[in-house]
Coordinates of C-alpha atoms and ligand atoms in Angstrom, one line a residue:
X1 CA 31.8 -3.4 -25.0
X2 CA 28.3 -2.2 -25.7
X3 CA 25.8 -1.5 -23.1
X4 CA 24.2 -4.8 -23.9
X5 CA 26.6 -6.7 -23.8
X6 CA 28.7 -4.8 -20.3
X7 CA 24.9 -5.8 -19.4
X8 CA 24.9 -9.1 -19.5
X9 CA 28.1 -10.4 -19.3
X10 CA 27.6 -8.3 -15.3
X11 CA 24.8 -10.1 -15.2
X12 CA 25.8 -13.6 -16.0
X13 CA 28.8 -13.3 -14.3
X14 CA 29.3 -11.1 -11.4
X15 CA 28.8 -13.9 -8.4
X16 CA 31.4 -15.7 -10.5
X17 CA 33.4 -12.6 -10.3
X18 CA 33.0 -11.4 -6.8
X19 CA 33.6 -15.5 -5.8
X20 CA 37.0 -14.9 -7.9
X21 CA 37.5 -11.6 -6.1
X22 CA 36.8 -12.9 -2.8
X23 CA 39.4 -15.8 -2.8
X24 CA 41.6 -14.4 -4.0
X25 CA 41.7 -12.1 -0.1
X26 CA 40.6 -15.6 1.3
X27 CA 37.5 -14.5 2.8
X28 CA 34.1 -16.3 2.8
X29 CA 31.3 -14.9 1.2
X30 CA 27.8 -15.5 -0.1
X31 CA 25.0 -13.5 -1.9
X32 CA 22.4 -13.3 1.0
X33 CA 19.4 -11.4 2.2
X34 CA 16.2 -10.3 -0.6
X35 CA 18.5 -11.8 -3.5
X36 CA 18.0 -14.7 -2.4
X37 CA 15.0 -14.6 -1.2
X38 CA 13.0 -13.0 -4.2
X39 CA 14.7 -15.9 -6.1
X40 CA 13.0 -18.7 -4.9
X41 CA 10.1 -16.9 -4.6
X42 CA 10.8 -16.5 -8.5
X43 CA 10.0 -13.0 -7.8
X44 CA 11.6 -10.4 -10.8
X45 CA 15.1 -10.4 -9.0
X46 CA 15.6 -7.4 -7.7
X47 CA 18.7 -5.2 -8.5
X48 CA 20.2 -5.4 -5.0
X49 CA 21.8 -7.2 -5.0
X50 CA 23.6 -7.9 -0.9
X51 CA 27.3 -9.8 -0.3
X52 CA 28.2 -11.1 3.2
X53 CA 31.9 -11.6 3.4
X54 CA 33.3 -13.5 7.0
X55 CA 36.7 -10.3 6.5
X56 CA 36.2 -7.5 5.3
X57 CA 33.8 -5.6 3.3
X58 CA 34.9 -2.7 2.1
X59 CA 38.5 -4.7 0.6
X60 CA 35.8 -7.5 -1.1
X61 CA 34.3 -4.3 -3.3
X62 CA 37.4 -2.9 -3.8
X63 CA 38.8 -6.1 -5.9
X64 CA 35.6 -6.8 -7.4
X65 CA 35.4 -3.3 -8.8
X66 CA 39.3 -3.8 -10.1
X67 CA 37.6 -6.9 -12.3
X68 CA 34.6 -5.5 -13.1
X69 CA 34.9 -3.6 -17.0
X70 CA 34.9 -0.5 -17.0
X71 CA 36.1 -0.3 -13.0
X72 CA 33.3 1.6 -11.3
X73 CA 33.3 3.4 -8.7
X74 CA 33.0 2.4 -4.1
X75 CA 31.3 4.4 -2.4
X76 CA 32.0 3.7 0.9
X77 CA 30.4 4.2 4.4
X78 CA 33.0 3.6 7.2
X79 CA 31.1 4.4 10.3
X80 CA 29.5 1.0 9.0
X81 CA 32.1 -1.3 7.6
X82 CA 30.0 -1.5 3.8
X83 CA 30.5 0.0 1.1
X84 CA 28.5 0.0 -2.0
X85 CA 29.3 -0.3 -5.9
X86 CA 27.0 1.1 -9.0
X87 CA 27.0 -1.6 -11.5
X88 CA 24.6 -0.9 -14.6
X89 CA 21.2 -1.1 -13.1
X90 CA 22.4 -2.9 -9.4
X91 CA 24.0 -1.7 -7.0
X92 CA 26.3 -3.9 -4.9
X93 CA 26.2 -4.1 -1.5
X94 CA 29.3 -5.5 0.4
X95 CA 29.2 -6.0 4.2
X96 CA 31.6 -7.8 6.6
X97 CA 29.4 -10.5 8.5
X98 CA 29.3 -9.3 12.3
X99 CA 27.8 -9.9 15.4
X100 CA 25.3 -7.7 16.9
X101 CA 23.6 -6.4 20.3
X102 CA 22.2 -3.6 21.5
X103 CA 21.0 -1.5 24.0
X104 CA 17.9 -0.4 25.6
X105 CA 17.1 3.3 23.9
X106 CA 18.4 2.5 20.9
X107 CA 18.2 0.5 17.9
X108 CA 21.8 1.2 16.4
X109 CA 23.9 -1.9 17.8
X110 CA 26.9 -2.4 18.8
X111 CA 28.8 -4.3 16.5
X112 CA 32.0 -6.5 16.6
X113 CA 33.1 -9.5 13.0
X114 CA 31.1 -12.1 13.7
X115 CA 30.5 -15.5 11.6
X116 CA 28.6 -16.5 9.1
X117 CA 26.6 -17.5 11.4
X118 CA 26.5 -14.9 13.7
X119 CA 25.6 -12.8 10.5
X120 CA 22.3 -15.0 9.5
X121 CA 21.3 -15.0 13.6
X122 CA 20.7 -10.5 13.1
X123 CA 18.3 -10.5 9.5
X124 CA 15.0 -9.7 10.4
X125 CA 13.1 -13.1 9.3
X126 CA 14.2 -16.6 8.4
X127 CA 13.1 -15.6 5.0
X128 CA 15.4 -13.1 4.9
X129 CA 18.6 -15.1 6.1
X130 CA 18.9 -17.2 3.6
X131 CA 22.4 -17.2 2.8
X132 CA 24.5 -18.4 -1.4
X133 CA 28.1 -19.8 -1.2
X134 CA 30.8 -18.5 -3.1
X135 CA 32.8 -20.5 -2.6
X136 CA 34.9 -22.1 -5.1
X137 CA 34.1 -25.9 -3.0
X138 CA 30.6 -25.4 -1.7
X139 CA 29.5 -22.6 -5.2
X140 CA 25.7 -22.5 -5.4
X141 CA 25.3 -24.3 -1.7
X142 CA 21.8 -23.0 -0.1
X143 CA 22.9 -22.6 3.8
X144 CA 19.6 -22.1 5.1
X145 CA 19.8 -23.1 9.1
X146 CA 16.1 -21.9 10.3
X147 CA 13.9 -23.2 7.7
X148 CA 13.3 -20.5 5.7
X149 CA 12.5 -22.3 2.9
X150 CA 10.1 -23.9 4.9
X151 CA 9.1 -20.6 5.3
X152 CA 8.4 -19.3 2.0
X153 CA 6.7 -22.7 0.4
X154 CA 4.9 -21.7 3.7
X155 CA 4.3 -18.7 3.7
X156 CA 5.5 -17.5 7.7
X157 CA 7.0 -15.3 8.0
X158 CA 9.4 -15.8 11.7
X159 CA 12.3 -15.0 13.3
X160 CA 15.5 -16.3 13.9
X161 CA 15.9 -15.9 17.2
X162 CA 13.5 -15.5 19.6
X163 CA 11.0 -13.0 18.9
X164 CA 10.5 -10.5 21.6
X165 CA 14.5 -9.4 21.3
X166 CA 13.9 -9.1 17.8
X167 CA 11.6 -6.5 18.1
X168 CA 12.8 -5.0 20.5
X169 CA 16.0 -5.0 19.6
X170 CA 15.0 -2.9 16.7
X171 CA 11.8 -2.3 16.6
X172 CA 11.7 -0.8 13.3
X173 CA 11.6 -5.3 12.9
X174 CA 7.9 -4.6 13.2
X175 CA 7.4 -2.5 10.5
X176 CA 9.2 -4.5 8.5
X177 CA 7.3 -7.7 9.7
X178 CA 4.1 -6.2 8.0
X179 CA 5.2 -4.9 4.8
X180 CA 6.6 -8.1 4.5
X181 CA 2.8 -9.8 4.9
X182 CA 1.2 -7.3 3.2
X183 CA 3.5 -7.3 0.2
X184 CA 3.8 -10.9 -0.1
X185 CA 0.6 -11.9 1.4
X186 CA 2.2 -13.9 3.8
X187 CA 1.3 -14.8 7.9
X188 CA 3.0 -13.5 10.4
X189 CA 3.6 -16.7 12.8
X190 CA 2.0 -16.2 16.4
X191 CA 4.5 -16.0 18.5
X192 CA 5.7 -13.0 16.3
X193 CA 2.6 -11.1 16.8
X194 CA 2.4 -11.0 19.9
X195 CA 5.5 -9.7 20.3
X196 CA 4.3 -7.4 18.2
X197 CA 1.3 -6.4 20.5
X198 CA 3.1 -6.8 23.2
X199 CA 5.7 -3.2 21.9
X200 CA 4.7 -1.5 20.3
X201 CA 5.3 0.6 22.4
X202 CA 9.0 0.8 20.5
X203 CA 7.9 1.5 17.8
X204 CA 8.6 5.7 19.4
X205 CA 12.8 4.9 19.0
X206 CA 11.9 4.3 15.3
X207 CA 12.9 7.7 12.9
X208 CA 9.8 8.4 11.1
X209 CA 11.4 8.5 8.5
X210 CA 12.1 5.5 8.7
X211 CA 8.7 4.5 9.9
X212 CA 7.0 5.8 6.8
X213 CA 9.5 4.2 3.6
X214 CA 7.3 0.9 5.3
X215 CA 3.8 2.6 5.3
X216 CA 4.6 3.8 1.8
X217 CA 5.9 -0.3 1.0
X218 CA 2.4 -1.2 3.0
X219 CA 0.6 0.7 0.2
X220 CA 2.3 0.1 -2.3
X221 CA 1.6 -3.3 -2.2
X222 CA -0.8 -5.0 -4.4
X223 CA -3.8 -5.1 -1.2
X224 CA -3.2 -2.8 1.5
X225 CA -5.6 -3.0 3.8
X226 CA -3.1 -6.8 4.9
X227 CA -0.8 -4.2 6.0
X228 CA -3.6 -1.5 8.1
X229 CA -5.2 -5.0 9.7
X230 CA -2.5 -5.5 11.3
X231 CA -1.5 -2.4 12.0
X232 CA -4.2 -1.7 14.0
X233 CA -4.5 -5.3 15.9
X234 CA -1.5 -5.4 16.5
X235 CA -1.7 -1.6 18.3
X236 CA 0.8 -0.1 15.7
X237 CA -2.1 2.3 13.9
X238 CA -2.8 4.0 17.5
X239 CA 1.0 5.9 17.3
X240 CA 1.7 6.0 13.7
X241 CA -2.1 7.4 12.0
X242 CA -5.1 7.7 14.9
X243 CA -6.9 10.0 12.8
X244 CA -7.2 6.5 11.2
X245 CA -8.1 4.2 13.8
X246 CA -10.8 7.1 15.0
X247 CA -13.0 5.6 11.9
X248 CA -13.5 2.5 13.4
X249 CA -16.6 1.6 14.8
X250 CA -20.6 2.3 14.3
X251 CA -22.4 4.2 16.5
X252 CA -26.7 3.3 16.6
X253 CA -28.7 6.2 18.2
X254 CA -32.5 6.5 18.2
X255 CA -32.1 2.8 16.1
X256 CA -29.8 5.1 13.2
X257 CA -26.6 3.7 12.5
X258 CA -23.7 5.0 10.7
X259 CA -21.4 2.6 8.0
X260 CA -18.4 1.7 9.9
X261 CA -15.7 4.6 7.7
X262 CA -12.3 2.6 8.6
X263 CA -13.4 -0.4 7.3
X264 CA -15.4 1.9 4.2
X265 CA -12.0 2.9 4.0
X266 CA -10.1 -0.1 3.6
X267 CA -11.7 -1.6 1.0
X268 CA -11.5 1.3 -0.2
X269 CA -7.5 2.1 -0.7
X270 CA -8.4 -1.8 -1.8
X271 CA -10.0 -0.6 -4.4
X272 CA -7.6 2.0 -5.8
X273 CA -5.1 -0.1 -6.1
X274 CA -6.7 -2.1 -8.2
X275 CA -6.3 0.9 -10.7
X276 CA -3.6 3.0 -9.8
X277 CA -0.2 2.7 -8.9
X278 CA -0.1 6.5 -8.0
X279 CA 1.5 7.0 -4.3
X280 CA 0.1 10.1 -3.7
X281 CA -3.3 8.8 -4.3
X282 CA -4.0 5.8 -2.6
X283 CA -2.9 8.1 0.2
X284 CA -5.4 10.6 -0.7
X285 CA -7.7 6.6 -0.7
X286 CA -6.8 5.8 3.0
X287 CA -7.0 9.2 3.3
X288 CA -10.2 10.7 1.9
X289 CA -13.1 10.5 4.9
X290 CA -10.7 11.7 8.6
X291 CA -12.4 13.9 8.7
X292 CA -15.3 12.5 8.8
X293 CA -14.4 11.7 12.9
X294 CA -14.3 15.1 14.3
X295 CA -17.5 16.0 12.0
X296 CA -20.0 13.2 13.1
X297 CA -23.0 14.4 14.3
X298 CA -26.1 13.3 14.6
X299 CA -29.3 14.9 13.9
X300 CA -33.3 14.3 15.3
X301 CA -34.7 14.9 12.1
X302 CA -32.1 13.3 9.5
X303 CA -29.7 11.1 11.4
X304 CA -25.9 10.9 10.7
X305 CA -24.5 13.4 8.9
X306 CA -20.3 15.0 8.6
X307 CA -21.2 17.6 7.3
X308 CA -17.8 19.8 6.2
X309 CA -15.7 16.6 6.7
X310 CA -13.7 17.1 3.1
X311 CA -12.6 20.0 4.3
X312 CA -11.1 19.1 7.8
X313 CA -10.0 16.4 6.5
X314 CA -7.7 18.5 4.6
X315 CA -6.7 20.3 6.9
X316 CA -5.9 17.2 9.5
X317 CA -3.6 16.4 5.8
X318 CA -1.1 18.8 6.7
X319 CA -1.5 18.2 10.9
X320 CA -1.1 14.3 9.9
X321 CA 1.9 14.4 7.2
X322 CA 3.8 17.5 9.6
X323 CA 3.8 15.0 12.0
X324 CA 5.0 11.7 10.6
X325 CA 7.5 14.0 8.5
X326 CA 6.1 13.4 5.9
X327 CA 6.9 16.3 1.9
X328 CA 5.1 19.0 2.9
X329 CA 5.3 20.1 -0.9
X330 CA 3.0 19.2 -4.0
X331 CA 2.0 15.8 -3.0
X332 CA 0.6 17.1 -0.1
X333 CA -0.9 19.7 -1.9
X334 CA -2.4 16.6 -3.5
X335 CA -4.1 15.2 -1.0
X336 CA -5.6 17.1 0.3
X337 CA -6.7 18.5 -3.0
X338 CA -8.5 14.8 -3.4
X339 CA -10.0 14.4 0.3
X340 CA -10.9 17.6 0.0
X341 CA -12.8 17.8 -3.3
X342 CA -13.6 13.9 -3.2
X343 CA -18.0 13.9 -2.4
X344 CA -17.7 16.5 -5.5
X345 CA -17.8 14.1 -8.5
X346 CA -20.3 12.0 -5.5
X347 CA -23.0 14.9 -5.5
X348 CA -23.1 15.2 -9.4
X349 CA -23.8 12.1 -10.6
X350 CA -26.8 11.9 -7.8
X351 CA -28.3 14.0 -9.8
X352 CA -29.0 15.4 -13.3
X353 CA -25.8 16.2 -14.5
X354 CA -25.0 19.5 -15.5
X355 CA -22.7 20.2 -17.8
X356 CA -22.6 24.0 -15.8
X357 CA -21.6 21.3 -13.0
X358 CA -19.0 19.8 -14.4
X359 CA -17.4 22.5 -15.9
X360 CA -17.2 24.4 -12.5
X361 CA -15.2 21.1 -11.7
X362 CA -12.7 20.6 -14.1
X363 CA -12.1 24.3 -13.0
X364 CA -12.1 22.9 -9.1
X365 CA -10.1 20.3 -9.9
X366 CA -7.9 21.1 -12.7
X367 CA -5.8 18.3 -14.3
X368 CA -6.1 16.0 -11.5
X369 CA -9.9 15.9 -13.0
X370 CA -8.9 12.4 -14.2
X371 CA -7.7 11.2 -10.6
X372 CA -10.7 12.3 -8.7
X373 CA -12.5 10.5 -10.7
X374 CA -10.7 7.3 -10.0
X375 CA -10.9 8.2 -6.0
X376 CA -14.7 8.3 -6.7
X377 CA -14.9 5.2 -8.8
X378 CA -13.0 4.0 -5.6
X379 CA -15.1 5.1 -3.2
X380 CA -18.4 2.9 -4.5
X381 CA -18.1 0.1 -2.0
X382 CA -22.2 -1.1 -1.9
X383 CA -22.5 -4.0 -2.3
X384 CA -25.8 -3.4 -3.5
X385 CA -25.3 -5.2 -7.3
X386 CA -27.8 -2.3 -7.8
X387 CA -26.8 1.0 -6.5
X388 CA -23.6 -0.6 -7.2
X389 CA -24.5 -0.4 -12.0
X390 CA -26.1 2.6 -11.1
X391 CA -23.3 4.1 -9.2
X392 CA -21.0 3.8 -11.7
X393 CA -23.2 4.6 -14.6
X394 CA -23.5 8.0 -13.2
X395 CA -19.7 8.1 -12.9
X396 CA -19.5 7.6 -17.0
X397 CA -21.9 9.6 -17.4
X398 CA -20.3 12.0 -15.2
X399 CA -16.4 11.4 -17.6
X400 CA -18.5 11.7 -20.3
X401 CA -19.4 15.0 -19.8
X402 CA -16.6 16.2 -18.7
X403 CA -14.5 15.4 -22.0
X404 CA -17.5 17.2 -24.0
X405 CA -17.5 19.9 -21.8
X406 CA -12.8 19.9 -22.3
X407 CA -13.2 19.7 -25.8
X408 CA -16.0 22.4 -26.3
X409 CA -15.0 24.9 -23.2
X410 CA -10.8 24.3 -22.2
X411 CA -11.2 25.3 -18.4
X412 CA -9.1 22.0 -17.2
X413 CA -6.9 25.5 -16.5
X414 CA -8.0 28.4 -16.8
X415 CA -6.5 31.2 -18.2
X416 CA -8.7 34.5 -18.0
X417 CA -9.2 35.0 -22.3
X418 CA -9.4 38.5 -20.7
X419 CA -6.8 40.1 -19.3
X420 CA -6.2 43.2 -15.9
X421 CA -4.9 44.9 -19.0
X422 CA -7.0 44.6 -21.4
X423 CA -9.4 46.2 -19.0
X424 CA -7.5 49.3 -17.4
X425 CA -7.6 50.2 -21.2
X426 CA -11.0 49.6 -22.4
X427 CA -12.7 51.5 -19.3
X428 CA -8.9 54.1 -18.4
X429 CA -8.3 52.3 -15.2
X430 CA -5.5 52.4 -13.1
X431 CA -5.3 49.6 -10.6
X432 CA -8.6 49.3 -9.1
X433 CA -10.9 46.7 -7.2
X434 CA -13.4 47.3 -10.3
X435 CA -10.8 45.0 -12.4
X436 CA -11.4 41.6 -10.5
X437 CA -15.1 42.3 -10.4
X438 CA -14.6 42.5 -14.1
X439 CA -12.1 38.9 -14.3
X440 CA -14.3 37.0 -11.7
X441 CA -17.4 38.3 -14.0
X442 CA -16.4 36.7 -16.6
X443 CA -15.0 33.7 -14.6
X444 CA -18.6 32.8 -13.6
X445 CA -19.8 33.4 -17.0
X446 CA -17.6 30.8 -19.0
X447 CA -18.5 28.5 -16.0
X448 CA -22.1 28.7 -16.1
X449 CA -22.1 28.1 -19.6
X450 CA -23.7 32.0 -20.4
X451 CA -20.4 33.2 -22.9
X452 CA -18.0 30.7 -24.5
X453 CA -14.3 30.5 -23.3
X454 CA -13.0 32.8 -26.1
X455 CA -11.5 36.2 -26.5
X456 CA -14.1 37.7 -28.8
X457 CA -17.2 36.5 -26.3
X458 CA -15.2 38.1 -23.0
X459 CA -14.7 40.6 -24.0
X460 CA -18.4 41.9 -25.1
X461 CA -19.3 41.0 -21.8
X462 CA -16.9 43.0 -20.7
X463 CA -17.8 46.0 -22.1
X464 CA -21.0 45.3 -21.0
X465 CA -20.0 44.7 -18.1
X466 CA -18.1 47.2 -17.1
X467 CA -21.2 49.9 -17.7
X468 CA -23.3 48.0 -15.1
X469 CA -20.4 49.3 -12.7
X470 CA -20.5 52.8 -14.1
X471 CA -17.1 52.6 -16.2
X472 CA -17.2 54.7 -19.3
X473 CA -15.4 52.7 -22.1
X474 CA -12.2 54.5 -23.0
X475 CA -12.1 56.9 -26.5
X476 CA -9.3 55.2 -27.8
Ligands
LIG501 P1 13.6 -4.9 0.3 O1 15.2 -5.0 -0.3 O2 12.2 -5.3 -1.1 O3 12.8 -3.8 0.7 P2 15.8 -6.9 1.2 O4 15.1 -8.4 2.1 O5 16.4 -6.9 0.3 O6 14.2 -6.8 0.7 P3 17.0 -4.6 2.4 O7 16.3 -3.3 3.8 O8 16.8 -4.1 1.6 O9 15.0 -5.9 2.6 O10 17.9 -5.4 3.8 C1 18.7 -6.1 3.0 C2 18.6 -8.2 4.6 O11 19.1 -7.2 5.4 C3 17.0 -8.2 5.2 O12 16.6 -9.5 3.9 C4 17.7 -8.9 6.1 O13 18.1 -9.9 5.4 C5 18.4 -7.9 6.1 N1 17.7 -6.2 7.1 C6 17.7 -5.0 6.5 N2 16.3 -4.1 7.6 C7 17.4 -5.3 9.2 C8 16.8 -5.7 10.5 N3 16.3 -3.9 10.3 N4 16.7 -6.2 11.1 C9 17.6 -7.3 10.8 N5 17.4 -7.8 9.7 C10 17.5 -6.0 8.5
LIG502 MG1 16.9 -5.3 -0.4

């Protein structure tokens, strides 16, 4: 069977196949959760489909796999009583209906077999508890005991059971509430919001990985500020990103104020989210000003300054990533670099833009110069339309110059046009500090525009430089 045909058959029949398999082993079975929710919302139907069955989930998964063309593998997670089938680009997850009870210090419940109703009760939100029957007697019927459809229409996140217990049982749900509110642009029902605020401390029993997963989803939403604002209002932010919360507020000394860098940051994040889906660039926007809290000073003559905040901020990025167990790899280095360089194009754009300044920018930013420009454009949050136009226009000039300079000088991923070996050979040198000095001088001459980035010009320059250092050219 061709791939295309296979996929079609699968999409059309998957629920029928599950239905037949369930009937054969005599288990009530339903589609539940995200798939049903997104189906009614008209969102892209998700590729992961949750199936709940009253009985043994693993047995059902095995039966379904037998019936599928190409008989895919069943991954069994015995400890959880769940099983998963990857079929094409779909992920089918099977679970036996369960009843859960929680203990105080863990978000891992004690699990017993239960009815569909028990299983719907344990779900986090009414909109996630919707189930569609796959049973022959009422195939396709919607089972909606908590009026989840109504909440979908009204755009409300509400818990099936009492909010206080729901969030206390599994505090990850606090993050999920805020994440769904952000992704779907829904309101969290007031009682829920109050319960989250009251229990914010319990976020500490949730693993960093799960928290960060939700933070990423908030950051990838069309308007991340919805979630960031909710994190602030509920008090969760002070556990998760205290560096960000420290930017909140405006101080006034001798009649001089500075802008509120928290709300400014949220605007920057929303701005950049219109231009890029790059998660890490969005994180860079979120963290670009965190160095401003610890570097803030008031000077009688010049007013408020945040001297060196970019450098301090980039150091803070490391500590923040480490604390949240985020990857300490090239992603983090990218965020650090964006934070460290976040003012460079702005300084450029304020002045007359020289070629050498642009060459230095491209040299330092390397392949990330375009991302840096996107960040700086998003950083313009002035409400003065005249100023906004001027800044954007200046950045256009910078962008134009970047293209020109790059075409001419190729400094983006700078490779020295003269190698250390050539220098050693030219002056009969052993490895020594002169080589470094000459190399640095060549690089400087290129960035300053004294010589083009070419071998011959750099070679001549090297001979001259060597002489000024008192070196003698070799005879050969
Ligand atoms: P998405 O896949 O878009 O993140 P989803 O709703 O499918 O959204 P999953 O994490 O895939 O979320 O979970 C599937 C379903 O399992 C949810 O719809 C919900 O019914 C239930 N669920 C998941 N996590 C929890 C939880 N922490 N507490 C209660 N129910 C949960
Ligand atoms: Mg899902």
